[in-house]
């Protein structure tokens, strides 16, 4: 007896030198000036992706399980309402929770294609291979790409639903977020859908605890970004002398995750032809994680022509999944 093995198609949309060139640009733009910052996409090398996976299992980190709860309750409704035959997933990581959605789409017989998209190539290839094996008859086409740059080159076959889970949209700043939503809407045909996961504003102590876990996994995840700069650009950050400082920013309603050097450091970053002096106590912003209100999500989506069909929350009201449809008259396929 022979067993058919389905290999996923993998398209690498990133140039071979993308990681280094993009990192050089970001380092020059973000680290050379005060206040200093780095883009969160550099958090996800292989080690960073494993650390994020560990975060999702921490008792303090509620978003993953809350979103899983909503998907468990609503996946069938989402499949029917969207009528999609192609599921595109942005920032897919392990696509672990996504299986709940894929199961619902598969059980109505409508699932033809799954297109996971992530900058982290190793984890993406692994997830694509696993899903290809688990969902016989479904074409899996993984794209190694940046969702802030490559939306328009994503495969467009079938009627699509673009899912963006985990609250990753909250890691973009408001300007990047608006730009991202505009491009997302522009790449969809009228009648195609978006499913957006967002963490909601809530009791402050629980939010802060989710980003300041007792085992220090989040601190190591955030510090890992400087290890990436050291490795890729031959830099000499003394990573262990940085402490992790997660702030709640009440005005912006977001977590602001920073690293603070406890001693002065002269840092050479030869790969970016840059040297910087950090004073003791100086901070580098590594990531923000915005928390949302349902009304705000609705108005940001409708501002770009994405009409909200429905927002669902988990029972505790911690997290929201919002289904929206691209406005306009659908073209027959
Ligand atoms: N969707 C998963 C993973 C979230 S972690 C979940 O809900 O658990 C965020 C994921 O987005 C990581 O896998 C990271 O590699 C990816 N990512 C971050 N910035 C990205 C970008 N600009 N383009 C594509 N993927 C990105
Ligand atoms: C991927 N993203 C939604 C996570 C978040 O909660 O903002 C990243 C993260 N950073 C620290 N912990 C988790």
mmCIF file of C-alpha atoms and ligand atoms in Angstrom:
data_model
loop_
_atom_site.group_PDB
_atom_site.id
_atom_site.type_symbol
_atom_site.label_atom_id
_atom_site.label_comp_id
_atom_site.label_asym_id
_atom_site.label_seq_id
_atom_site.Cartn_x
_atom_site.Cartn_y
_atom_site.Cartn_z
ATOM 1 C CA UNK A 1 0.000 0.000 0.000
ATOM 2 C CA UNK A 2 1.321 3.478 -0.812
ATOM 3 C CA UNK A 3 0.490 6.530 1.251
ATOM 4 C CA UNK A 4 0.219 9.792 -0.617
ATOM 5 C CA UNK A 5 2.401 12.467 0.973
ATOM 6 C CA UNK A 6 1.260 16.015 0.216
ATOM 7 C CA UNK A 7 4.111 18.467 0.210
ATOM 8 C CA UNK A 8 3.194 22.121 0.728
ATOM 9 C CA UNK A 9 4.275 24.696 -1.835
ATOM 10 C CA UNK A 10 6.529 27.301 -0.214
ATOM 11 C CA UNK A 11 7.102 30.696 -1.837
ATOM 12 C CA UNK A 12 9.850 32.862 -0.388
ATOM 13 C CA UNK A 13 8.734 36.448 -1.055
ATOM 14 C CA UNK A 14 11.611 37.876 0.956
ATOM 15 C CA UNK A 15 14.875 38.585 -0.889
ATOM 16 C CA UNK A 16 17.740 36.383 0.287
ATOM 17 C CA UNK A 17 19.363 39.408 1.964
ATOM 18 C CA UNK A 18 16.060 40.742 3.331
ATOM 19 C CA UNK A 19 16.666 39.896 6.948
ATOM 20 C CA UNK A 20 20.019 41.600 7.082
ATOM 21 C CA UNK A 21 19.126 44.581 4.841
ATOM 22 C CA UNK A 22 15.836 45.164 6.679
ATOM 23 C CA UNK A 23 17.527 44.843 10.036
ATOM 24 C CA UNK A 24 20.261 47.292 8.999
ATOM 25 C CA UNK A 25 17.634 49.866 7.986
ATOM 26 C CA UNK A 26 15.686 49.383 11.185
ATOM 27 C CA UNK A 27 18.766 49.530 13.377
ATOM 28 C CA UNK A 28 19.928 52.734 11.677
ATOM 29 C CA UNK A 29 16.477 54.301 11.934
ATOM 30 C CA UNK A 30 15.538 53.061 15.389
ATOM 31 C CA UNK A 31 18.702 52.709 17.430
ATOM 32 C CA UNK A 32 20.646 55.724 16.189
ATOM 33 C CA UNK A 33 18.115 58.184 17.578
ATOM 34 C CA UNK A 34 16.513 58.920 20.944
ATOM 35 C CA UNK A 35 14.019 57.575 21.997
ATOM 36 C CA UNK A 36 15.560 54.325 20.795
ATOM 37 C CA UNK A 37 13.472 51.525 19.338
ATOM 38 C CA UNK A 38 13.616 48.347 17.259
ATOM 39 C CA UNK A 39 10.861 46.725 15.157
ATOM 40 C CA UNK A 40 9.180 43.711 16.810
ATOM 41 C CA UNK A 41 9.527 41.591 13.683
ATOM 42 C CA UNK A 42 13.134 40.883 14.716
ATOM 43 C CA UNK A 43 11.858 39.058 17.794
ATOM 44 C CA UNK A 44 11.034 35.969 15.749
ATOM 45 C CA UNK A 45 14.178 34.091 14.790
ATOM 46 C CA UNK A 46 13.911 30.341 15.519
ATOM 47 C CA UNK A 47 14.645 30.873 19.218
ATOM 48 C CA UNK A 48 12.218 33.813 19.433
ATOM 49 C CA UNK A 49 9.453 31.756 17.842
ATOM 50 C CA UNK A 50 10.024 28.985 20.401
ATOM 51 C CA UNK A 51 9.988 31.540 23.227
ATOM 52 C CA UNK A 52 6.704 32.993 21.930
ATOM 53 C CA UNK A 53 5.262 29.508 21.829
ATOM 54 C CA UNK A 54 6.292 29.085 25.478
ATOM 55 C CA UNK A 55 4.629 32.438 26.313
ATOM 56 C CA UNK A 56 1.314 31.168 24.933
ATOM 57 C CA UNK A 57 1.393 28.401 27.555
ATOM 58 C CA UNK A 58 2.167 30.641 30.552
ATOM 59 C CA UNK A 59 -0.597 30.845 33.162
ATOM 60 C CA UNK A 60 -0.472 34.683 33.062
ATOM 61 C CA UNK A 61 -0.737 34.971 29.263
ATOM 62 C CA UNK A 62 -4.526 34.797 28.762
ATOM 63 C CA UNK A 63 -4.918 35.912 25.057
ATOM 64 C CA UNK A 64 -4.178 32.548 23.417
ATOM 65 C CA UNK A 65 -6.698 30.529 25.434
ATOM 66 C CA UNK A 66 -9.359 33.271 25.261
ATOM 67 C CA UNK A 67 -9.045 33.411 21.481
ATOM 68 C CA UNK A 68 -9.121 29.612 21.270
ATOM 69 C CA UNK A 69 -12.374 29.688 23.294
ATOM 70 C CA UNK A 70 -13.987 32.081 20.795
ATOM 71 C CA UNK A 71 -12.784 30.065 17.814
ATOM 72 C CA UNK A 72 -14.168 26.886 19.394
ATOM 73 C CA UNK A 73 -17.581 28.501 19.791
ATOM 74 C CA UNK A 74 -17.762 30.430 16.521
ATOM 75 C CA UNK A 75 -15.703 28.671 13.851
ATOM 76 C CA UNK A 76 -18.750 27.113 12.144
ATOM 77 C CA UNK A 77 -20.542 30.477 12.021
ATOM 78 C CA UNK A 78 -17.414 32.130 10.609
ATOM 79 C CA UNK A 79 -17.054 29.488 7.885
ATOM 80 C CA UNK A 80 -20.684 29.831 6.837
ATOM 81 C CA UNK A 81 -20.822 33.633 6.992
ATOM 82 C CA UNK A 82 -17.624 34.113 4.987
ATOM 83 C CA UNK A 83 -18.387 31.464 2.363
ATOM 84 C CA UNK A 84 -14.610 31.361 1.844
ATOM 85 C CA UNK A 85 -12.798 28.528 0.080
ATOM 86 C CA UNK A 86 -9.287 29.911 0.779
ATOM 87 C CA UNK A 87 -7.999 30.666 4.272
ATOM 88 C CA UNK A 88 -5.041 33.072 4.284
ATOM 89 C CA UNK A 89 -3.352 33.453 7.670
ATOM 90 C CA UNK A 90 -1.044 36.400 8.400
ATOM 91 C CA UNK A 91 1.639 36.032 11.088
ATOM 92 C CA UNK A 92 0.626 32.386 11.271
ATOM 93 C CA UNK A 93 3.446 31.051 13.499
ATOM 94 C CA UNK A 94 2.573 27.458 14.436
ATOM 95 C CA UNK A 95 -1.046 27.883 13.169
ATOM 96 C CA UNK A 96 -2.036 25.960 16.258
ATOM 97 C CA UNK A 97 -5.383 27.691 17.009
ATOM 98 C CA UNK A 98 -6.077 27.973 13.291
ATOM 99 C CA UNK A 99 -6.773 24.247 13.128
ATOM 100 C CA UNK A 100 -10.089 24.869 14.918
ATOM 101 C CA UNK A 101 -11.055 27.173 12.063
ATOM 102 C CA UNK A 102 -9.712 24.852 9.375
ATOM 103 C CA UNK A 103 -11.715 21.981 10.871
ATOM 104 C CA UNK A 104 -14.917 24.018 10.595
ATOM 105 C CA UNK A 105 -14.167 25.027 7.009
ATOM 106 C CA UNK A 106 -13.231 21.443 6.141
ATOM 107 C CA UNK A 107 -16.404 19.995 7.680
ATOM 108 C CA UNK A 108 -18.633 22.103 5.422
ATOM 109 C CA UNK A 109 -16.566 20.813 2.478
ATOM 110 C CA UNK A 110 -15.679 24.358 1.410
ATOM 111 C CA UNK A 111 -11.938 24.402 2.259
ATOM 112 C CA UNK A 112 -9.751 24.252 -0.859
ATOM 113 C CA UNK A 113 -6.624 26.171 0.111
ATOM 114 C CA UNK A 114 -4.633 27.317 3.143
ATOM 115 C CA UNK A 115 -2.063 30.074 2.746
ATOM 116 C CA UNK A 116 -0.019 30.716 5.907
ATOM 117 C CA UNK A 117 2.234 33.805 5.775
ATOM 118 C CA UNK A 118 5.070 34.524 8.208
ATOM 119 C CA UNK A 119 8.544 36.097 8.301
ATOM 120 C CA UNK A 120 9.829 33.240 10.411
ATOM 121 C CA UNK A 121 10.747 30.648 7.794
ATOM 122 C CA UNK A 122 11.573 27.663 10.006
ATOM 123 C CA UNK A 123 8.340 27.655 11.975
ATOM 124 C CA UNK A 124 6.297 28.396 8.840
ATOM 125 C CA UNK A 125 7.757 25.460 6.887
ATOM 126 C CA UNK A 126 7.133 23.129 9.818
ATOM 127 C CA UNK A 127 3.516 24.293 10.288
ATOM 128 C CA UNK A 128 2.812 24.102 6.530
ATOM 129 C CA UNK A 129 4.178 20.546 6.332
ATOM 130 C CA UNK A 130 2.128 19.433 9.351
ATOM 131 C CA UNK A 131 -1.108 20.977 8.053
ATOM 132 C CA UNK A 132 -0.558 19.570 4.596
ATOM 133 C CA UNK A 133 -0.312 16.108 6.132
ATOM 134 C CA UNK A 134 -3.330 16.620 8.425
ATOM 135 C CA UNK A 135 -5.736 18.086 5.830
ATOM 136 C CA UNK A 136 -5.714 15.752 2.848
ATOM 137 C CA UNK A 137 -7.111 17.344 -0.288
ATOM 138 C CA UNK A 138 -6.380 20.898 0.889
ATOM 139 C CA UNK A 139 -3.668 22.764 -1.041
ATOM 140 C CA UNK A 140 -1.195 24.357 1.356
ATOM 141 C CA UNK A 141 0.827 27.213 -0.103
ATOM 142 C CA UNK A 142 3.056 28.884 2.495
ATOM 143 C CA UNK A 143 4.503 32.332 1.839
ATOM 144 C CA UNK A 144 7.619 33.472 3.677
ATOM 145 C CA UNK A 145 6.818 37.165 3.640
ATOM 146 C CA UNK A 146 6.224 40.376 5.529
ATOM 147 C CA UNK A 147 2.554 41.268 5.973
ATOM 148 C CA UNK A 148 3.426 44.960 5.927
ATOM 149 C CA UNK A 149 4.948 44.585 2.447
ATOM 150 C CA UNK A 150 3.708 41.528 0.602
ATOM 151 C CA UNK A 151 -0.085 41.484 0.760
ATOM 152 C CA UNK A 152 -0.515 42.202 -2.917
ATOM 153 C CA UNK A 153 1.595 39.246 -4.022
ATOM 154 C CA UNK A 154 -0.335 36.660 -1.999
ATOM 155 C CA UNK A 155 -2.121 33.956 -4.030
ATOM 156 C CA UNK A 156 -5.624 35.150 -4.930
ATOM 157 C CA UNK A 157 -7.376 31.934 -6.011
ATOM 158 C CA UNK A 158 -10.789 31.141 -4.565
ATOM 159 C CA UNK A 159 -12.921 33.263 -2.287
ATOM 160 C CA UNK A 160 -10.661 34.352 0.548
ATOM 161 C CA UNK A 161 -10.879 34.979 4.251
ATOM 162 C CA UNK A 162 -7.740 36.604 5.671
ATOM 163 C CA UNK A 163 -7.280 35.694 9.310
ATOM 164 C CA UNK A 164 -4.966 37.669 11.565
ATOM 165 C CA UNK A 165 -5.026 36.116 15.016
ATOM 166 C CA UNK A 166 -3.368 36.472 18.377
ATOM 167 C CA UNK A 167 -3.713 40.254 18.638
ATOM 168 C CA UNK A 168 -0.621 40.712 16.448
ATOM 169 C CA UNK A 169 -2.251 43.782 14.885
ATOM 170 C CA UNK A 170 -1.693 45.411 18.293
ATOM 171 C CA UNK A 171 2.060 45.171 17.744
ATOM 172 C CA UNK A 172 1.826 47.750 14.930
ATOM 173 C CA UNK A 173 1.773 51.411 15.925
ATOM 174 C CA UNK A 174 -1.412 53.335 15.009
ATOM 175 C CA UNK A 175 0.093 54.748 11.811
ATOM 176 C CA UNK A 176 1.424 51.341 10.637
ATOM 177 C CA UNK A 177 -1.882 49.801 11.626
ATOM 178 C CA UNK A 178 -3.929 52.211 9.502
ATOM 179 C CA UNK A 179 -1.584 51.659 6.558
ATOM 180 C CA UNK A 180 -1.748 47.881 7.006
ATOM 181 C CA UNK A 181 -5.578 47.893 7.139
ATOM 182 C CA UNK A 182 -5.751 50.069 4.020
ATOM 183 C CA UNK A 183 -3.507 47.666 2.072
ATOM 184 C CA UNK A 184 -5.398 44.651 3.400
ATOM 185 C CA UNK A 185 -8.729 46.072 2.259
ATOM 186 C CA UNK A 186 -7.252 47.042 -1.121
ATOM 187 C CA UNK A 187 -5.993 43.500 -1.791
ATOM 188 C CA UNK A 188 -9.429 41.919 -1.165
ATOM 189 C CA UNK A 189 -12.249 41.637 -3.673
ATOM 190 C CA UNK A 190 -15.693 42.868 -2.582
ATOM 191 C CA UNK A 191 -17.367 40.082 -0.588
ATOM 192 C CA UNK A 192 -14.083 38.597 0.706
ATOM 193 C CA UNK A 193 -13.551 38.631 4.474
ATOM 194 C CA UNK A 194 -11.167 39.437 7.278
ATOM 195 C CA UNK A 195 -11.111 37.763 10.699
ATOM 196 C CA UNK A 196 -9.226 39.885 13.188
ATOM 197 C CA UNK A 197 -8.165 38.888 16.713
ATOM 198 C CA UNK A 198 -7.684 41.730 19.185
ATOM 199 C CA UNK A 199 -6.923 41.817 22.876
ATOM 200 C CA UNK A 200 -9.334 44.094 24.756
ATOM 201 C CA UNK A 201 -8.788 46.819 27.363
ATOM 202 C CA UNK A 202 -9.339 45.268 30.791
ATOM 203 C CA UNK A 203 -8.210 45.156 34.403
ATOM 204 C CA UNK A 204 -4.720 46.596 34.375
ATOM 205 C CA UNK A 205 -3.114 44.082 36.734
ATOM 206 C CA UNK A 206 -4.009 41.157 34.505
ATOM 207 C CA UNK A 207 -2.664 42.877 31.394
ATOM 208 C CA UNK A 208 0.608 43.777 33.084
ATOM 209 C CA UNK A 209 1.000 40.257 34.517
ATOM 210 C CA UNK A 210 0.570 38.789 31.011
ATOM 211 C CA UNK A 211 3.697 40.700 29.929
ATOM 212 C CA UNK A 212 5.675 40.313 33.161
ATOM 213 C CA UNK A 213 5.436 36.608 33.855
ATOM 214 C CA UNK A 214 6.931 35.083 36.968
ATOM 215 C CA UNK A 215 9.173 32.686 35.006
ATOM 216 C CA UNK A 216 10.834 35.481 33.020
ATOM 217 C CA UNK A 217 9.981 33.937 29.629
ATOM 218 C CA UNK A 218 8.668 37.248 28.233
ATOM 219 C CA UNK A 219 11.797 39.055 29.428
ATOM 220 C CA UNK A 220 13.952 36.536 27.567
ATOM 221 C CA UNK A 221 11.745 36.798 24.465
ATOM 222 C CA UNK A 222 12.181 40.587 24.417
ATOM 223 C CA UNK A 223 15.949 40.377 25.142
ATOM 224 C CA UNK A 224 16.278 37.929 22.270
ATOM 225 C CA UNK A 225 15.863 40.838 19.827
ATOM 226 C CA UNK A 226 19.277 42.179 20.885
ATOM 227 C CA UNK A 227 20.782 38.704 20.515
ATOM 228 C CA UNK A 228 19.477 38.751 16.915
ATOM 229 C CA UNK A 229 21.239 42.108 16.313
ATOM 230 C CA UNK A 230 24.443 40.743 17.872
ATOM 231 C CA UNK A 231 24.377 37.651 15.664
ATOM 232 C CA UNK A 232 23.222 39.181 12.367
ATOM 233 C CA UNK A 233 25.156 42.451 12.519
ATOM 234 C CA UNK A 234 28.116 41.292 14.594
ATOM 235 C CA UNK A 235 27.152 43.769 17.339
ATOM 236 C CA UNK A 236 28.328 43.651 20.938
ATOM 237 C CA UNK A 237 25.312 44.508 23.084
ATOM 238 C CA UNK A 238 25.903 43.152 26.587
ATOM 239 C CA UNK A 239 22.440 41.596 26.542
ATOM 240 C CA UNK A 240 22.484 40.283 30.105
ATOM 241 C CA UNK A 241 23.027 43.745 31.531
ATOM 242 C CA UNK A 242 19.631 44.861 30.180
ATOM 243 C CA UNK A 243 16.659 44.596 32.465
ATOM 244 C CA UNK A 244 13.183 44.143 31.072
ATOM 245 C CA UNK A 245 10.724 46.968 31.746
ATOM 246 C CA UNK A 246 7.096 46.450 30.708
ATOM 247 C CA UNK A 247 5.016 49.651 31.118
ATOM 248 C CA UNK A 248 1.299 50.202 30.748
ATOM 249 C CA UNK A 249 0.712 53.398 28.754
ATOM 250 C CA UNK A 250 -2.741 54.597 29.907
ATOM 251 C CA UNK A 251 -3.096 57.296 27.242
ATOM 252 C CA UNK A 252 -2.458 54.952 24.318
ATOM 253 C CA UNK A 253 -3.995 51.942 26.118
ATOM 254 C CA UNK A 254 -1.078 49.711 25.294
ATOM 255 C CA UNK A 255 1.797 47.807 26.811
ATOM 256 C CA UNK A 256 5.165 49.321 26.014
ATOM 257 C CA UNK A 257 7.894 46.679 26.311
ATOM 258 C CA UNK A 258 11.396 48.038 26.802
ATOM 259 C CA UNK A 259 14.920 46.998 27.692
ATOM 260 C CA UNK A 260 16.946 49.186 30.052
ATOM 261 C CA UNK A 261 20.720 49.024 30.315
ATOM 262 C CA UNK A 262 21.801 48.986 33.934
ATOM 263 C CA UNK A 263 25.303 50.261 33.034
ATOM 264 C CA UNK A 264 26.677 52.640 30.383
ATOM 265 C CA UNK A 265 27.523 50.801 27.161
ATOM 266 C CA UNK A 266 29.444 51.742 24.048
ATOM 267 C CA UNK A 267 27.925 49.428 21.436
ATOM 268 C CA UNK A 268 29.552 48.675 18.064
ATOM 269 C CA UNK A 269 27.195 47.441 15.343
ATOM 270 C CA UNK A 270 29.613 46.823 12.431
ATOM 271 C CA UNK A 271 26.949 45.315 10.144
ATOM 272 C CA UNK A 272 25.084 48.658 10.231
ATOM 273 C CA UNK A 273 28.285 50.762 10.350
ATOM 274 C CA UNK A 274 26.999 52.275 13.575
ATOM 275 C CA UNK A 275 28.312 52.913 17.082
ATOM 276 C CA UNK A 276 26.042 54.105 19.877
ATOM 277 C CA UNK A 277 26.564 55.210 23.465
ATOM 278 C CA UNK A 278 23.909 54.170 25.924
ATOM 279 C CA UNK A 279 23.835 55.911 29.298
ATOM 280 C CA UNK A 280 23.080 53.873 32.418
ATOM 281 C CA UNK A 281 19.300 53.642 32.677
ATOM 282 C CA UNK A 282 18.702 54.331 28.989
ATOM 283 C CA UNK A 283 15.865 52.355 27.419
ATOM 284 C CA UNK A 284 15.153 50.784 24.031
ATOM 285 C CA UNK A 285 11.518 50.188 23.058
ATOM 286 C CA UNK A 286 11.238 46.704 21.539
ATOM 287 C CA UNK A 287 7.498 46.213 21.173
ATOM 288 C CA UNK A 288 4.111 47.745 21.857
ATOM 289 C CA UNK A 289 0.993 45.681 22.386
ATOM 290 C CA UNK A 290 -2.174 47.741 21.983
ATOM 291 C CA UNK A 291 -5.408 46.780 23.671
ATOM 292 C CA UNK A 292 -8.664 47.609 21.889
ATOM 293 C CA UNK A 293 -12.306 48.530 22.409
ATOM 294 C CA UNK A 294 -14.963 46.976 20.146
ATOM 295 C CA UNK A 295 -16.189 50.371 18.910
ATOM 296 C CA UNK A 296 -12.649 51.396 17.979
ATOM 297 C CA UNK A 297 -12.093 48.185 15.993
ATOM 298 C CA UNK A 298 -15.368 48.703 14.137
ATOM 299 C CA UNK A 299 -14.505 52.267 13.169
ATOM 300 C CA UNK A 300 -10.909 51.439 12.100
ATOM 301 C CA UNK A 301 -12.229 48.658 9.865
ATOM 302 C CA UNK A 302 -15.088 50.629 8.363
ATOM 303 C CA UNK A 303 -12.731 53.565 7.676
ATOM 304 C CA UNK A 304 -10.958 51.320 5.120
ATOM 305 C CA UNK A 305 -14.080 49.772 3.580
ATOM 306 C CA UNK A 306 -14.271 46.653 5.759
ATOM 307 C CA UNK A 307 -17.814 46.327 7.121
ATOM 308 C CA UNK A 308 -18.108 44.492 10.418
ATOM 309 C CA UNK A 309 -20.403 41.467 10.252
ATOM 310 C CA UNK A 310 -19.980 40.575 13.916
ATOM 311 C CA UNK A 311 -17.586 40.784 16.869
ATOM 312 C CA UNK A 312 -17.506 37.928 19.356
ATOM 313 C CA UNK A 313 -15.777 37.855 22.732
ATOM 314 C CA UNK A 314 -14.929 35.022 25.102
ATOM 315 C CA UNK A 315 -17.154 34.677 28.151
ATOM 316 C CA UNK A 316 -14.919 36.829 30.320
ATOM 317 C CA UNK A 317 -14.838 39.589 27.664
ATOM 318 C CA UNK A 318 -11.027 39.516 27.490
ATOM 319 C CA UNK A 319 -10.464 39.100 23.762
ATOM 320 C CA UNK A 320 -12.431 39.761 20.569
ATOM 321 C CA UNK A 321 -12.660 38.141 17.155
ATOM 322 C CA UNK A 322 -14.171 40.394 14.519
ATOM 323 C CA UNK A 323 -15.427 39.241 11.135
ATOM 324 C CA UNK A 324 -15.608 41.951 8.487
ATOM 325 C CA UNK A 325 -16.369 41.890 4.806
ATOM 326 C CA UNK A 326 -14.867 43.994 2.034
ATOM 327 C CA UNK A 327 -17.554 46.422 0.945
ATOM 328 C CA UNK A 328 -18.691 46.635 -2.670
ATOM 329 C CA UNK A 329 -20.518 44.453 -5.121
ATOM 330 C CA UNK A 330 -18.954 40.976 -5.319
ATOM 331 C CA UNK A 331 -17.785 39.969 -8.777
ATOM 332 C CA UNK A 332 -19.091 36.536 -9.820
ATOM 333 C CA UNK A 333 -16.381 33.813 -9.820
HETATM 334 N N1 LIG B 1 -0.810 33.825 14.969
HETATM 335 C C1 LIG B 1 -0.088 33.122 16.013
HETATM 336 C C2 LIG B 1 1.329 33.674 16.215
HETATM 337 C C3 LIG B 1 1.405 35.074 16.788
HETATM 338 S S1 LIG B 1 3.090 35.539 17.104
HETATM 339 C C4 LIG B 1 -0.883 33.177 17.284
HETATM 340 O O1 LIG B 1 -1.962 33.768 17.293
HETATM 341 O O2 LIG B 1 -0.463 32.577 18.274
HETATM 342 C C5 LIG B 1 3.334 36.694 15.804
HETATM 343 C C6 LIG B 1 3.727 35.999 14.511
HETATM 344 O O3 LIG B 1 3.789 37.000 13.494
HETATM 345 C C7 LIG B 1 5.114 35.360 14.562
HETATM 346 O O4 LIG B 1 5.059 34.060 14.027
HETATM 347 C C8 LIG B 1 5.999 36.294 13.731
HETATM 348 O O5 LIG B 1 7.054 35.616 13.073
HETATM 349 C C9 LIG B 1 4.998 36.870 12.765
HETATM 350 N N2 LIG B 1 5.341 38.215 12.282
HETATM 351 C C10 LIG B 1 5.712 39.293 13.018
HETATM 352 N N3 LIG B 1 5.875 40.376 12.226
HETATM 353 C C11 LIG B 1 5.607 39.952 10.956
HETATM 354 C C12 LIG B 1 5.577 40.599 9.688
HETATM 355 N N4 LIG B 1 5.870 41.890 9.569
HETATM 356 N N5 LIG B 1 5.229 39.865 8.587
HETATM 357 C C13 LIG B 1 4.927 38.522 8.707
HETATM 358 N N6 LIG B 1 4.940 37.869 9.886
HETATM 359 C C14 LIG B 1 5.263 38.565 10.987
HETATM 360 C C1 LIG B 2 2.299 38.339 18.969
HETATM 361 N N1 LIG B 2 1.744 39.321 19.895
HETATM 362 C C2 LIG B 2 0.301 39.436 19.746
HETATM 363 C C3 LIG B 2 2.161 39.162 21.291
HETATM 364 C C4 LIG B 2 1.442 40.207 22.180
HETATM 365 O O1 LIG B 2 0.802 39.787 23.141
HETATM 366 O O2 LIG B 2 1.518 41.399 21.885
HETATM 367 C C5 LIG B 2 3.671 39.294 21.424
HETATM 368 C C6 LIG B 2 4.136 39.247 22.833
HETATM 369 N N2 LIG B 2 5.046 40.037 23.340
HETATM 370 C C7 LIG B 2 5.247 39.727 24.593
HETATM 371 N N3 LIG B 2 4.437 38.739 24.932
HETATM 372 C C8 LIG B 2 3.729 38.401 23.829
#
